[in-house]
C-alpha positions as protocol buffer text, in pm:
chain_id: "A"
residue {
  index: 1
  type: MET
  ca { x: 21 y: -7 z: -4 }
}
residue {
  index: 2
  type: THR
  ca { x: 139 y: 341 z: -58 }
}
residue {
  index: 3
  type: ALA
  ca { x: 179 y: 577 z: 190 }
}
residue {
  index: 4
  type: SER
  ca { x: -28 y: 863 z: 53 }
}
residue {
  index: 5
  type: ARG
  ca { x: -310 y: 615 z: 19 }
}
residue {
  index: 6
  type: ALA
  ca { x: -271 y: 479 z: 375 }
}
residue {
  index: 7
  type: HIS
  ca { x: -281 y: 825 z: 524 }
}
residue {
  index: 8
  type: ARG
  ca { x: -657 y: 865 z: 465 }
}
residue {
  index: 9
  type: ARG
  ca { x: -722 y: 582 z: 621 }
}
residue {
  index: 10
  type: ARG
  ca { x: -888 y: 617 z: 984 }
}
residue {
  index: 11
  type: PRO
  ca { x: -817 y: 452 z: 1271 }
}
residue {
  index: 12
  type: SER
  ca { x: -940 y: 152 z: 1439 }
}
residue {
  index: 13
  type: PRO
  ca { x: -1286 y: 271 z: 1621 }
}
residue {
  index: 14
  type: SER
  ca { x: -1249 y: 15 z: 1848 }
}
residue {
  index: 15
  type: LEU
  ca { x: -923 y: 199 z: 1976 }
}
residue {
  index: 16
  type: THR
  ca { x: -1134 y: 366 z: 2213 }
}
residue {
  index: 17
  type: ARG
  ca { x: -1353 y: 108 z: 2375 }
}
residue {
  index: 18
  type: GLY
  ca { x: -1115 y: -218 z: 2498 }
}
residue {
  index: 19
  type: ALA
  ca { x: -1000 y: -257 z: 2829 }
}
residue {
  index: 20
  type: ASP
  ca { x: -696 y: -34 z: 2861 }
}
residue {
  index: 21
  type: HIS
  ca { x: -425 y: -96 z: 3105 }
}
residue {
  index: 22
  type: ASP
  ca { x: -155 y: 159 z: 3181 }
}
residue {
  index: 23
  type: SER
  ca { x: 89 y: -53 z: 3316 }
}
residue {
  index: 24
  type: PRO
  ca { x: 320 y: -168 z: 3119 }
}
residue {
  index: 25
  type: THR
  ca { x: 427 y: -496 z: 3291 }
}
residue {
  index: 26
  type: ARG
  ca { x: 29 y: -597 z: 3370 }
}
residue {
  index: 27
  type: ARG
  ca { x: -33 y: -911 z: 3160 }
}
residue {
  index: 28
  type: PRO
  ca { x: -399 y: -850 z: 3032 }
}
residue {
  index: 29
  type: TRP
  ca { x: -396 y: -1154 z: 2797 }
}
residue {
  index: 30
  type: ALA
  ca { x: -230 y: -1386 z: 3011 }
}
residue {
  index: 31
  type: GLY
  ca { x: -419 y: -1727 z: 3030 }
}
residue {
  index: 32
  type: GLU
  ca { x: -656 y: -1679 z: 2753 }
}
residue {
  index: 33
  type: PRO
  ca { x: -648 y: -1880 z: 2466 }
}
residue {
  index: 34
  type: ALA
  ca { x: -454 y: -1721 z: 2136 }
}
residue {
  index: 35
  type: SER
  ca { x: -808 y: -1603 z: 1971 }
}
residue {
  index: 36
  type: VAL
  ca { x: -1001 y: -1365 z: 2158 }
}
residue {
  index: 37
  type: SER
  ca { x: -1383 y: -1289 z: 2123 }
}
residue {
  index: 38
  type: ALA
  ca { x: -1354 y: -942 z: 2120 }
}
residue {
  index: 39
  type: ALA
  ca { x: -1093 y: -636 z: 2061 }
}
residue {
  index: 40
  type: ARG
  ca { x: -788 y: -672 z: 2397 }
}
residue {
  index: 41
  type: VAL
  ca { x: -598 y: -307 z: 2424 }
}
residue {
  index: 42
  type: LEU
  ca { x: -303 y: -255 z: 2617 }
}
residue {
  index: 43
  type: ARG
  ca { x: -230 y: 91 z: 2625 }
}
residue {
  index: 44
  type: THR
  ca { x: 60 y: 247 z: 2777 }
}
residue {
  index: 45
  type: VAL
  ca { x: 264 y: 607 z: 2881 }
}
residue {
  index: 46
  type: VAL
  ca { x: 629 y: 605 z: 2767 }
}
residue {
  index: 47
  type: PRO
  ca { x: 826 y: 940 z: 2833 }
}
residue {
  index: 48
  type: VAL
  ca { x: 979 y: 1037 z: 2532 }
}
residue {
  index: 49
  type: GLN
  ca { x: 1315 y: 930 z: 2574 }
}
residue {
  index: 50
  type: PRO
  ca { x: 1538 y: 722 z: 2341 }
}
residue {
  index: 51
  type: SER
  ca { x: 1652 y: 490 z: 2617 }
}
residue {
  index: 52
  type: ARG
  ca { x: 1262 y: 383 z: 2633 }
}
residue {
  index: 53
  type: ALA
  ca { x: 1272 y: 221 z: 2329 }
}
residue {
  index: 54
  type: SER
  ca { x: 1351 y: -165 z: 2446 }
}
residue {
  index: 55
  type: GLY
  ca { x: 1079 y: -122 z: 2693 }
}
residue {
  index: 56
  type: VAL
  ca { x: 828 y: -27 z: 2464 }
}
residue {
  index: 57
  type: ARG
  ca { x: 1024 y: -290 z: 2222 }
}
residue {
  index: 58
  type: ARG
  ca { x: 978 y: -584 z: 2542 }
}
residue {
  index: 59
  type: THR
  ca { x: 607 y: -496 z: 2594 }
}
residue {
  index: 60
  type: VAL
  ca { x: 467 y: -530 z: 2243 }
}
residue {
  index: 61
  type: ALA
  ca { x: 674 y: -842 z: 2252 }
}
residue {
  index: 62
  type: GLU
  ca { x: 529 y: -998 z: 2584 }
}
residue {
  index: 63
  type: GLN
  ca { x: 178 y: -904 z: 2475 }
}
residue {
  index: 64
  type: LEU
  ca { x: 181 y: -1005 z: 2108 }
}
residue {
  index: 65
  type: SER
  ca { x: 314 y: -1357 z: 2215 }
}
residue {
  index: 66
  type: TYR
  ca { x: 10 y: -1410 z: 2384 }
}
residue {
  index: 67
  type: LEU
  ca { x: -136 y: -1450 z: 2022 }
}
residue {
  index: 68
  type: ARG
  ca { x: 150 y: -1711 z: 1917 }
}
residue {
  index: 69
  type: LEU
  ca { x: 194 y: -1529 z: 1579 }
}
residue {
  index: 70
  type: PRO
  ca { x: 498 y: -1664 z: 1371 }
}
residue {
  index: 71
  type: ALA
  ca { x: 819 y: -1536 z: 1468 }
}
residue {
  index: 72
  type: GLU
  ca { x: 859 y: -1334 z: 1159 }
}
residue {
  index: 73
  type: ARG
  ca { x: 521 y: -1148 z: 1265 }
}
residue {
  index: 74
  type: LEU
  ca { x: 616 y: -1077 z: 1561 }
}
residue {
  index: 75
  type: ASP
  ca { x: 954 y: -960 z: 1449 }
}
residue {
  index: 76
  type: ASN
  ca { x: 787 y: -761 z: 1221 }
}
residue {
  index: 77
  type: ALA
  ca { x: 540 y: -579 z: 1471 }
}
residue {
  index: 78
  type: VAL
  ca { x: 825 y: -535 z: 1715 }
}
residue {
  index: 79
  type: LEU
  ca { x: 1039 y: -355 z: 1477 }
}
residue {
  index: 80
  type: ALA
  ca { x: 752 y: -123 z: 1330 }
}
residue {
  index: 81
  type: THR
  ca { x: 643 y: -35 z: 1704 }
}
residue {
  index: 82
  type: ASP
  ca { x: 1060 y: 40 z: 1741 }
}
residue {
  index: 83
  type: GLU
  ca { x: 1080 y: 296 z: 1448 }
}
residue {
  index: 84
  type: LEU
  ca { x: 704 y: 444 z: 1530 }
}
residue {
  index: 85
  type: PHE
  ca { x: 803 y: 496 z: 1853 }
}
residue {
  index: 86
  type: ALA
  ca { x: 1169 y: 640 z: 1704 }
}
residue {
  index: 87
  type: ASN
  ca { x: 977 y: 911 z: 1502 }
}
residue {
  index: 88
  type: ALA
  ca { x: 711 y: 1023 z: 1790 }
}
residue {
  index: 89
  type: VAL
  ca { x: 1092 y: 1081 z: 2053 }
}
residue {
  index: 90
  type: ARG
  ca { x: 1275 y: 1231 z: 1714 }
}
residue {
  index: 91
  type: HIS
  ca { x: 980 y: 1442 z: 1539 }
}
residue {
  index: 92
  type: GLY
  ca { x: 665 y: 1423 z: 1771 }
}
residue {
  index: 93
  type: SER
  ca { x: 673 y: 1591 z: 2124 }
}
residue {
  index: 94
  type: PRO
  ca { x: 894 y: 1902 z: 2143 }
}
residue {
  index: 95
  type: ASP
  ca { x: 944 y: 1916 z: 2523 }
}
residue {
  index: 96
  type: ALA
  ca { x: 1137 y: 1666 z: 2729 }
}
residue {
  index: 97
  type: GLY
  ca { x: 863 y: 1564 z: 2977 }
}
residue {
  index: 98
  type: ASP
  ca { x: 658 y: 1477 z: 2673 }
}
residue {
  index: 99
  type: MET
  ca { x: 486 y: 1087 z: 2674 }
}
residue {
  index: 100
  type: VAL
  ca { x: 423 y: 876 z: 2382 }
}
residue {
  index: 101
  type: THR
  ca { x: 161 y: 627 z: 2407 }
}
residue {
  index: 102
  type: VAL
  ca { x: 183 y: 309 z: 2301 }
}
residue {
  index: 103
  type: SER
  ca { x: -133 y: 104 z: 2219 }
}
residue {
  index: 104
  type: VAL
  ca { x: -188 y: -273 z: 2123 }
}
residue {
  index: 105
  type: GLU
  ca { x: -480 y: -364 z: 2020 }
}
residue {
  index: 106
  type: CYS
  ca { x: -586 y: -739 z: 1905 }
}
residue {
  index: 107
  type: THR
  ca { x: -933 y: -885 z: 1769 }
}
residue {
  index: 108
  type: ASP
  ca { x: -952 y: -1218 z: 1634 }
}
residue {
  index: 109
  type: HIS
  ca { x: -861 y: -1109 z: 1285 }
}
residue {
  index: 110
  type: GLU
  ca { x: -592 y: -822 z: 1340 }
}
residue {
  index: 111
  type: VAL
  ca { x: -335 y: -688 z: 1558 }
}
residue {
  index: 112
  type: ARG
  ca { x: -306 y: -310 z: 1540 }
}
residue {
  index: 113
  type: VAL
  ca { x: -36 y: -101 z: 1710 }
}
residue {
  index: 114
  type: THR
  ca { x: -35 y: 283 z: 1736 }
}
residue {
  index: 115
  type: VAL
  ca { x: 198 y: 536 z: 1874 }
}
residue {
  index: 116
  type: ALA
  ca { x: 66 y: 893 z: 1957 }
}
residue {
  index: 117
  type: ASP
  ca { x: 257 y: 1188 z: 2045 }
}
residue {
  index: 118
  type: HIS
  ca { x: 163 y: 1556 z: 2120 }
}
residue {
  index: 119
  type: SER
  ca { x: 258 y: 1690 z: 1785 }
}
residue {
  index: 120
  type: PRO
  ca { x: -12 y: 1773 z: 1547 }
}
residue {
  index: 121
  type: ASP
  ca { x: 274 y: 1743 z: 1240 }
}
residue {
  index: 122
  type: LEU
  ca { x: 163 y: 1501 z: 1027 }
}
residue {
  index: 123
  type: PRO
  ca { x: 479 y: 1219 z: 931 }
}
residue {
  index: 124
  type: ARG
  ca { x: 590 y: 1253 z: 569 }
}
residue {
  index: 125
  type: HIS
  ca { x: 677 y: 991 z: 397 }
}
residue {
  index: 126
  type: ARG
  ca { x: 1010 y: 1028 z: 224 }
}
residue {
  index: 127
  type: THR
  ca { x: 1302 y: 897 z: -41 }
}
residue {
  index: 128
  type: ALA
  ca { x: 1618 y: 902 z: 157 }
}
residue {
  index: 129
  type: ASP
  ca { x: 1947 y: 954 z: -22 }
}
residue {
  index: 130
  type: ALA
  ca { x: 2173 y: 653 z: -13 }
}
residue {
  index: 131
  type: ALA
  ca { x: 2410 y: 870 z: 253 }
}
residue {
  index: 132
  type: ASP
  ca { x: 2156 y: 942 z: 452 }
}
residue {
  index: 133
  type: GLU
  ca { x: 2148 y: 872 z: 830 }
}
residue {
  index: 134
  type: SER
  ca { x: 1750 y: 875 z: 866 }
}
residue {
  index: 135
  type: GLY
  ca { x: 1460 y: 916 z: 667 }
}
residue {
  index: 136
  type: ARG
  ca { x: 1402 y: 544 z: 610 }
}
residue {
  index: 137
  type: GLY
  ca { x: 1109 y: 476 z: 899 }
}
residue {
  index: 138
  type: LEU
  ca { x: 781 y: 493 z: 777 }
}
residue {
  index: 139
  type: ALA
  ca { x: 938 y: 288 z: 460 }
}
residue {
  index: 140
  type: ILE
  ca { x: 1066 y: 37 z: 662 }
}
residue {
  index: 141
  type: VAL
  ca { x: 718 y: 12 z: 913 }
}
residue {
  index: 142
  type: ALA
  ca { x: 498 y: 4 z: 504 }
}
residue {
  index: 143
  type: ALA
  ca { x: 753 y: -289 z: 386 }
}
residue {
  index: 144
  type: LEU
  ca { x: 706 y: -493 z: 719 }
}
residue {
  index: 145
  type: VAL
  ca { x: 349 y: -454 z: 768 }
}
residue {
  index: 146
  type: ASP
  ca { x: -13 y: -525 z: 613 }
}
residue {
  index: 147
  type: ASP
  ca { x: -158 y: -177 z: 650 }
}
residue {
  index: 148
  type: TRP
  ca { x: -66 y: 171 z: 833 }
}
residue {
  index: 149
  type: GLY
  ca { x: -207 y: 514 z: 832 }
}
residue {
  index: 150
  type: VAL
  ca { x: -242 y: 846 z: 1015 }
}
residue {
  index: 151
  type: ALA
  ca { x: -450 y: 976 z: 1218 }
}
residue {
  index: 152
  type: PRO
  ca { x: -452 y: 1360 z: 1238 }
}
residue {
  index: 153
  type: PRO
  ca { x: -508 y: 1493 z: 1632 }
}
residue {
  index: 154
  type: ASP
  ca { x: -897 y: 1502 z: 1709 }
}
residue {
  index: 155
  type: PRO
  ca { x: -1080 y: 1883 z: 1737 }
}
residue {
  index: 156
  type: GLY
  ca { x: -949 y: 2040 z: 1979 }
}
residue {
  index: 157
  type: GLU
  ca { x: -637 y: 1809 z: 2037 }
}
residue {
  index: 158
  type: SER
  ca { x: -281 y: 1848 z: 1926 }
}
residue {
  index: 159
  type: GLU
  ca { x: -236 y: 1398 z: 1968 }
}
residue {
  index: 160
  type: LYS
  ca { x: -196 y: 1266 z: 1664 }
}
residue {
  index: 161
  type: ARG
  ca { x: -155 y: 896 z: 1597 }
}
residue {
  index: 162
  type: VAL
  ca { x: 36 y: 687 z: 1369 }
}
residue {
  index: 163
  type: TRP
  ca { x: -91 y: 326 z: 1329 }
}
residue {
  index: 164
  type: PHE
  ca { x: 22 y: -30 z: 1183 }
}
residue {
  index: 165
  type: SER
  ca { x: -216 y: -315 z: 1130 }
}
residue {
  index: 166
  type: LEU
  ca { x: -63 y: -710 z: 1105 }
}
residue {
  index: 167
  type: GLU
  ca { x: -352 y: -991 z: 987 }
}
residue {
  index: 168
  type: ILE
  ca { x: -389 y: -1275 z: 1235 }
}
residue {
  index: 169
  type: GLN
  ca { x: -305 y: -1537 z: 956 }
}
residue {
  index: 170
  type: GLY
  ca { x: -503 y: -1839 z: 1007 }
}
residue {
  index: 171
  type: ALA
  ca { x: -849 y: -1622 z: 1154 }
}
residue {
  index: 172
  type: SER
  ca { x: -1146 y: -1709 z: 1000 }
}
């Protein structure tokens, strides 16, 4: 999917309804079967600090491990989350004290990860030159996932959301 088409996609409406969990150490899906009948959402708020990236990766990997995704799909989700978190840290939040919200939403058919920061500026998909040290994050995300997009801030808010989704293979 091209980035321009993905930007027009709307975020999942169930992000505003599921069970929220603010602690990255809480295991809301532990002991549940691999297939869940209703959307499950883990939402964690993380300081805008590059040093928090490893904790974000661990949290996402742990939550998705309950779904028994194939290793490659799990790795793709973790890497795509890492890219979105890095973009939020670098471009999305101007103040060192800002926070980034990472949400992991799972249904029977899809995993959706959303990273929200406090900047209203939408990310731009660009083509990096071979010598550039950055500028490939969204291209990496697009290559790893089934779909991705951007949800601009809601009226009166400044928080934009960048998301991606992966289909759960074998879902009926």
